[in-house]
Structure formats: structure tokens, C-alpha cells
Short mmCIF file of N, CA, C and O in Angstrom, two decimals:
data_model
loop_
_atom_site.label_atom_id
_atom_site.label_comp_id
_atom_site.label_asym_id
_atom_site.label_seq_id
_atom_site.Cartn_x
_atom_site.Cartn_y
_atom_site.Cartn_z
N UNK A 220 0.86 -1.18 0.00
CA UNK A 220 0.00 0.00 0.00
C UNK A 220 0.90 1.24 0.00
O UNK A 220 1.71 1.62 0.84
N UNK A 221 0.43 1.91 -1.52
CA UNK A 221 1.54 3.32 -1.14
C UNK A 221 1.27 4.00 -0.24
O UNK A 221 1.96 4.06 0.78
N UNK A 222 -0.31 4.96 -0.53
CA UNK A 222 -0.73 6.18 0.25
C UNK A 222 -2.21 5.33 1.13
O UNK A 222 -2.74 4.34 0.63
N UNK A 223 -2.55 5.75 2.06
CA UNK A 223 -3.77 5.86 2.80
C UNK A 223 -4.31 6.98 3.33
O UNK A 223 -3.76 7.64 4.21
N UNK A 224 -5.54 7.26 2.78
CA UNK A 224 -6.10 8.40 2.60
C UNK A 224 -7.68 7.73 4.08
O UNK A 224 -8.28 6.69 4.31
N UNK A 225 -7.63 9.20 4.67
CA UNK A 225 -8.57 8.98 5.91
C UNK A 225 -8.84 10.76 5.22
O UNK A 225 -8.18 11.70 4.78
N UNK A 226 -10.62 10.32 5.59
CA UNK A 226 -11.36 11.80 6.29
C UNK A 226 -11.38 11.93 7.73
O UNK A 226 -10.92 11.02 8.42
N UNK A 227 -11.82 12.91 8.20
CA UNK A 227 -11.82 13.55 9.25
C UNK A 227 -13.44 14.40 9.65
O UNK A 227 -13.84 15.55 9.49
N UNK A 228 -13.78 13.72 9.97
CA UNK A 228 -15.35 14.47 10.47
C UNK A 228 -15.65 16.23 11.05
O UNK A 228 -16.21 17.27 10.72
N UNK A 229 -14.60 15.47 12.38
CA UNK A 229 -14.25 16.56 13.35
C UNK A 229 -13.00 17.86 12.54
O UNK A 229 -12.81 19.07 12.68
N UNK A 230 -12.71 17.32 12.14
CA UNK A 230 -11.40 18.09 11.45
C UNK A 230 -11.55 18.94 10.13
O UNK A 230 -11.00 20.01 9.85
N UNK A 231 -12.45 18.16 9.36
CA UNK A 231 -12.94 18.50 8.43
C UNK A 231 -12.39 18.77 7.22
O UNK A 231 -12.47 19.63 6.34
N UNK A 232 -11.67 17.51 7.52
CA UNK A 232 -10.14 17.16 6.29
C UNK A 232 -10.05 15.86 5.77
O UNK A 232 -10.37 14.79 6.30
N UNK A 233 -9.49 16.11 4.47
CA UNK A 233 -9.27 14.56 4.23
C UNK A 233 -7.61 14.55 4.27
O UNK A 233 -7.11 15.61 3.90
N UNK A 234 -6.60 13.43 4.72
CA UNK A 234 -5.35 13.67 5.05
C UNK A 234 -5.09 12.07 4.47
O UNK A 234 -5.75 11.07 4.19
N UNK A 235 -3.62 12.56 4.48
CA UNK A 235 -2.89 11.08 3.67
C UNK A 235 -1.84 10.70 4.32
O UNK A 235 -1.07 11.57 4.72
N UNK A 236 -1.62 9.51 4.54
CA UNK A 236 -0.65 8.66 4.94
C UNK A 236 0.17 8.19 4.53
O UNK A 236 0.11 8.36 3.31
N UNK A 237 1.19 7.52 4.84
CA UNK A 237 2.56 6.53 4.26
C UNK A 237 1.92 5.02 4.67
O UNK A 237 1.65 4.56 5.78
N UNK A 238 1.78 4.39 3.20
CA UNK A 238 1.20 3.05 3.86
C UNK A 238 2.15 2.34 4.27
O UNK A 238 1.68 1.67 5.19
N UNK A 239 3.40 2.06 4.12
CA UNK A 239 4.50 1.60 4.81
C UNK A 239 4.79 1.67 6.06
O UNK A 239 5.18 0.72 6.73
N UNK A 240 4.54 3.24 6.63
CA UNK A 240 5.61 3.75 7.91
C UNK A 240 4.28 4.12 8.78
O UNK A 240 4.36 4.19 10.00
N UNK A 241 2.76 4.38 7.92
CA UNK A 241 1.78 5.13 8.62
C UNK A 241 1.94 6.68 9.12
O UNK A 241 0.93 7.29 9.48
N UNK A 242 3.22 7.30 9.12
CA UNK A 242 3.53 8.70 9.07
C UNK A 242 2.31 9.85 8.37
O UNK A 242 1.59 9.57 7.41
N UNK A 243 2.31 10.80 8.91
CA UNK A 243 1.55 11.77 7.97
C UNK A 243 2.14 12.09 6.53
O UNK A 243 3.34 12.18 6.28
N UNK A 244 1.06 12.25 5.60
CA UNK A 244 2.22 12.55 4.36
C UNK A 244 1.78 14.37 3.84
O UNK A 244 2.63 15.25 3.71
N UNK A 245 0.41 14.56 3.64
CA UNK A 245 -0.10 15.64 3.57
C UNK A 245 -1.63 15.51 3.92
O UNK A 245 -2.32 14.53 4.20
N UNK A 246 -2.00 17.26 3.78
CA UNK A 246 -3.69 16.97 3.73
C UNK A 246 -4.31 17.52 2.52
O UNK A 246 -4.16 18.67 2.11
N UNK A 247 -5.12 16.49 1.93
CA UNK A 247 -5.67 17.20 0.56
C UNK A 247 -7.01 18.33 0.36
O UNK A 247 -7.35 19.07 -0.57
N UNK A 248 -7.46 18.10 1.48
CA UNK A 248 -8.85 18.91 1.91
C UNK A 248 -8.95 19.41 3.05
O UNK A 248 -8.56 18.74 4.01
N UNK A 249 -9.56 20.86 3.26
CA UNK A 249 -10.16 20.96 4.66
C UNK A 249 -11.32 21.97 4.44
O UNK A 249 -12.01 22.10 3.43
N UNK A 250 -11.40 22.62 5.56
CA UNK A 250 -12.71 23.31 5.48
C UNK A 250 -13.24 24.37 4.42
O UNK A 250 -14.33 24.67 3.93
N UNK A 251 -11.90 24.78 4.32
CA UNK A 251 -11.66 26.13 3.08
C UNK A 251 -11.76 25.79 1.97
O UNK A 251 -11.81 26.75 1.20
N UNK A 252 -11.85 24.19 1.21
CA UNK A 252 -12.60 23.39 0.15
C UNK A 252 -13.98 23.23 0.25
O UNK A 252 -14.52 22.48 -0.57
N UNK A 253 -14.84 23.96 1.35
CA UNK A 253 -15.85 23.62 1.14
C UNK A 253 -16.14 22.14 2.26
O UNK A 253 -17.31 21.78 2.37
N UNK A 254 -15.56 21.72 2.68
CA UNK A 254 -15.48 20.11 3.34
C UNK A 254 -16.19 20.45 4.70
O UNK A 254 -15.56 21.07 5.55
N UNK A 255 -17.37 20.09 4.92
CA UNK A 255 -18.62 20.32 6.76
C UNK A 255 -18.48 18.94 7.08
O UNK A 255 -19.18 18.42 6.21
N UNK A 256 -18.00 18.01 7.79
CA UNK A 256 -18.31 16.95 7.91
C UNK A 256 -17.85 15.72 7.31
O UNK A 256 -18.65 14.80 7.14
N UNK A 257 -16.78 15.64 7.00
CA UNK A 257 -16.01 14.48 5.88
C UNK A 257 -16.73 13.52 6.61
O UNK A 257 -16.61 13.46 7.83
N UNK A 258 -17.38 12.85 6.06
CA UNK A 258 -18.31 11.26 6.07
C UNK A 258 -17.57 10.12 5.52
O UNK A 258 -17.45 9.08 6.18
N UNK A 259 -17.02 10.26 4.20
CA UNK A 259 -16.56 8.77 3.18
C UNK A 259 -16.06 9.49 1.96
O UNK A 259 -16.68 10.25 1.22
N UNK A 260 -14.88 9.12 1.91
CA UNK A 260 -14.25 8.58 0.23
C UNK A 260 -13.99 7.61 -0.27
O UNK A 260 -13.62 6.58 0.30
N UNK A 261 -14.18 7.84 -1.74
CA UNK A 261 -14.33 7.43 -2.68
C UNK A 261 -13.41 7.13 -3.79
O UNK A 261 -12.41 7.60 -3.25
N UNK A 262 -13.02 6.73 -4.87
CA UNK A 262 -12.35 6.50 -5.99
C UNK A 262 -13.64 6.40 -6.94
O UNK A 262 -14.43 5.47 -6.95
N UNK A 263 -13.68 7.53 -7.73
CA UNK A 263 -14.27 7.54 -9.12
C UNK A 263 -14.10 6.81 -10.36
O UNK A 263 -13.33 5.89 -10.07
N UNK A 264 -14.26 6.76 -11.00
CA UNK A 264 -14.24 6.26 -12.69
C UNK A 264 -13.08 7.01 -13.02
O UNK A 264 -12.11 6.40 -13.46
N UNK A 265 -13.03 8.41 -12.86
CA UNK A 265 -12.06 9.31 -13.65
C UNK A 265 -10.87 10.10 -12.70
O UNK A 265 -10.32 11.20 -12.68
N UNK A 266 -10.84 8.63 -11.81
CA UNK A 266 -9.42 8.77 -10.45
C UNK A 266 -9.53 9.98 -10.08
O UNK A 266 -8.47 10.61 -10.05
N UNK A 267 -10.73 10.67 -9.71
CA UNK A 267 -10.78 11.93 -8.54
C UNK A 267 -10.80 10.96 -7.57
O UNK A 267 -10.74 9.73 -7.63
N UNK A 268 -10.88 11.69 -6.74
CA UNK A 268 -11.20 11.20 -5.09
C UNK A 268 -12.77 12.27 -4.70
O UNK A 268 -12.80 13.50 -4.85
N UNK A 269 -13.98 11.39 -4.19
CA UNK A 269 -15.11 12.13 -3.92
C UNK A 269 -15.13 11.78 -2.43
O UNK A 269 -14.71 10.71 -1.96
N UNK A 270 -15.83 13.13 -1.49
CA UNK A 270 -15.92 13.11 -0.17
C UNK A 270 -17.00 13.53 0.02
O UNK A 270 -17.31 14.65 -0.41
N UNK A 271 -17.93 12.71 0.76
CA UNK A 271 -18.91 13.27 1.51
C UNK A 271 -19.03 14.18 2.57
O UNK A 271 -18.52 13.91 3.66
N UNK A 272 -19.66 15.23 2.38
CA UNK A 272 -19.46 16.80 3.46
C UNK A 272 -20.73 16.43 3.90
O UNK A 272 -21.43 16.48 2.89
N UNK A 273 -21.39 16.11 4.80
CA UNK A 273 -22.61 15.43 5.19
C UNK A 273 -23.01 16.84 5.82
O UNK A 273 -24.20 17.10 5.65
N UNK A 274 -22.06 18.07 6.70
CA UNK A 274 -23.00 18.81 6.96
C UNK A 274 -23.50 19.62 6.16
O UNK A 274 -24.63 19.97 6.53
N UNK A 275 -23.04 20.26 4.86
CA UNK A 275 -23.92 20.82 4.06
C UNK A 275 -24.26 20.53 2.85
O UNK A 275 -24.46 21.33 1.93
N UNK A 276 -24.37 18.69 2.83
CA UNK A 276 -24.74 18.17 1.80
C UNK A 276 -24.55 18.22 0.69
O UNK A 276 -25.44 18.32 -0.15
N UNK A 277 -22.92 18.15 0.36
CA UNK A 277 -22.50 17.91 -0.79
C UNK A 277 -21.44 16.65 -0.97
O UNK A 277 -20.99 15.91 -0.11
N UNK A 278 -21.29 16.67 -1.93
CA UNK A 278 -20.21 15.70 -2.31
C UNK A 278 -18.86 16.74 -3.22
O UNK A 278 -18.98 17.45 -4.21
N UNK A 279 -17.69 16.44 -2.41
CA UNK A 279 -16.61 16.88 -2.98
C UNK A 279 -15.71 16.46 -3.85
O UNK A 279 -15.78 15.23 -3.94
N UNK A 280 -14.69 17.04 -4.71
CA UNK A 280 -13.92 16.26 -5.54
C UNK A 280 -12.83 16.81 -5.70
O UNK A 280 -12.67 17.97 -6.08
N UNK A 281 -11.37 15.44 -5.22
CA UNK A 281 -10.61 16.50 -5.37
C UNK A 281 -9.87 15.61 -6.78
O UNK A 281 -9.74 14.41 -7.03
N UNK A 282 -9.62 16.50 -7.27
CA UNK A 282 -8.41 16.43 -8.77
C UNK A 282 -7.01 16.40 -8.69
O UNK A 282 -6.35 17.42 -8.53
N UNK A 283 -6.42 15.03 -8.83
CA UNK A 283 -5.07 14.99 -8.55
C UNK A 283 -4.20 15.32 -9.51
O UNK A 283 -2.99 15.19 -9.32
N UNK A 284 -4.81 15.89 -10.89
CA UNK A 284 -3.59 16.39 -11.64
C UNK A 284 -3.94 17.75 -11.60
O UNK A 284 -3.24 18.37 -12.40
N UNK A 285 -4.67 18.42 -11.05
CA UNK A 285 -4.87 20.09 -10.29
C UNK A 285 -3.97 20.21 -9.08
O UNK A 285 -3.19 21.11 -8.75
N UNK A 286 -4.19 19.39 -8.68
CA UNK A 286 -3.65 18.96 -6.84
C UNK A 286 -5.02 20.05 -5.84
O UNK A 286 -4.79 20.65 -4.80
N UNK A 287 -6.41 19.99 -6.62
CA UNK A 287 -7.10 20.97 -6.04
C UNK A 287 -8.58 20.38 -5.19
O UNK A 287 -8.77 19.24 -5.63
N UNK A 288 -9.22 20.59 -4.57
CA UNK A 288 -10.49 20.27 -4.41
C UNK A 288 -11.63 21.43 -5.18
O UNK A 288 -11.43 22.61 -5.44
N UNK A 289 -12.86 20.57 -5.41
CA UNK A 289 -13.97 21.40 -5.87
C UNK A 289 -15.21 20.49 -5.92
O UNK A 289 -15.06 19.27 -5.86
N UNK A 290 -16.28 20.98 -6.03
CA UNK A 290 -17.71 20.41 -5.95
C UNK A 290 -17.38 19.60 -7.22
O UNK A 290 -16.49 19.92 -8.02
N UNK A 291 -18.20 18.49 -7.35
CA UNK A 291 -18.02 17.40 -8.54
C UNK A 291 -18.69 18.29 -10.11
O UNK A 291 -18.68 17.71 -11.19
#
């Protein structure tokens, strides 16, 4: 496992790991993307990553050849 990717409810981030060492590696999302509530990610069809913001009911997306988040 390269990376492991966790949301954060309370935090309101999605953050990535070293699947090897478990170390922090970065965070790809937080509140300032728009992110109320990280619930669950996802792997898309078109290798975004989608996050559920459960408190203001959206679904997020972040774009790894942007390196950005945005609404789907």
C-alpha cells in the first residue's frame, strides 16, 4: 500500500498517509474546500477522489492532476 487516505469528520479534512511507515504525508482537503463533515471517500471512474461533506450536503472532488479540491 503506497498512500492511505482517511477523512476527518471533526477536522474536516481529508489527510494522507505513508502506507509503509503510517507517518503523515499531507492533507488534501479541509474546510476552506468547502469540506462540513467528511463522512466517506471514494475512488471515481475518472481517479478523482469524492468526499462526503454530510454537513452541508455535498459531495466533494478533489483532482489529482490540479492537486485541487472542488464540488463534482
Amino acid at each position: 500500500v503506497q498512500e492511505i487516505y482517511a477523512s476527518g469528520f471533526y477536522a474536516n479534512n481529508v489527510v494522507v498517509y505513508d502506507g509503509a511507515t503510517g507517518g503523515y504525508v499531507r492533507t488534501l482537503m479541509t474546510g476552506a474546500d468547502g469540506l462540513g463533515g467528511a463522512r466517506g471517500i471514494a475512488y471515481g471512474p475518472d481517479d478523482d477522489l469524492y468526499v462526503v461533506s454530510i454537513n452541508n450536503d455535498k459531495v466533494l472532488r478533489y483532482d489529482f492532476e490540479s492537486g485541487t479540491g472542488m464540488p463534482p
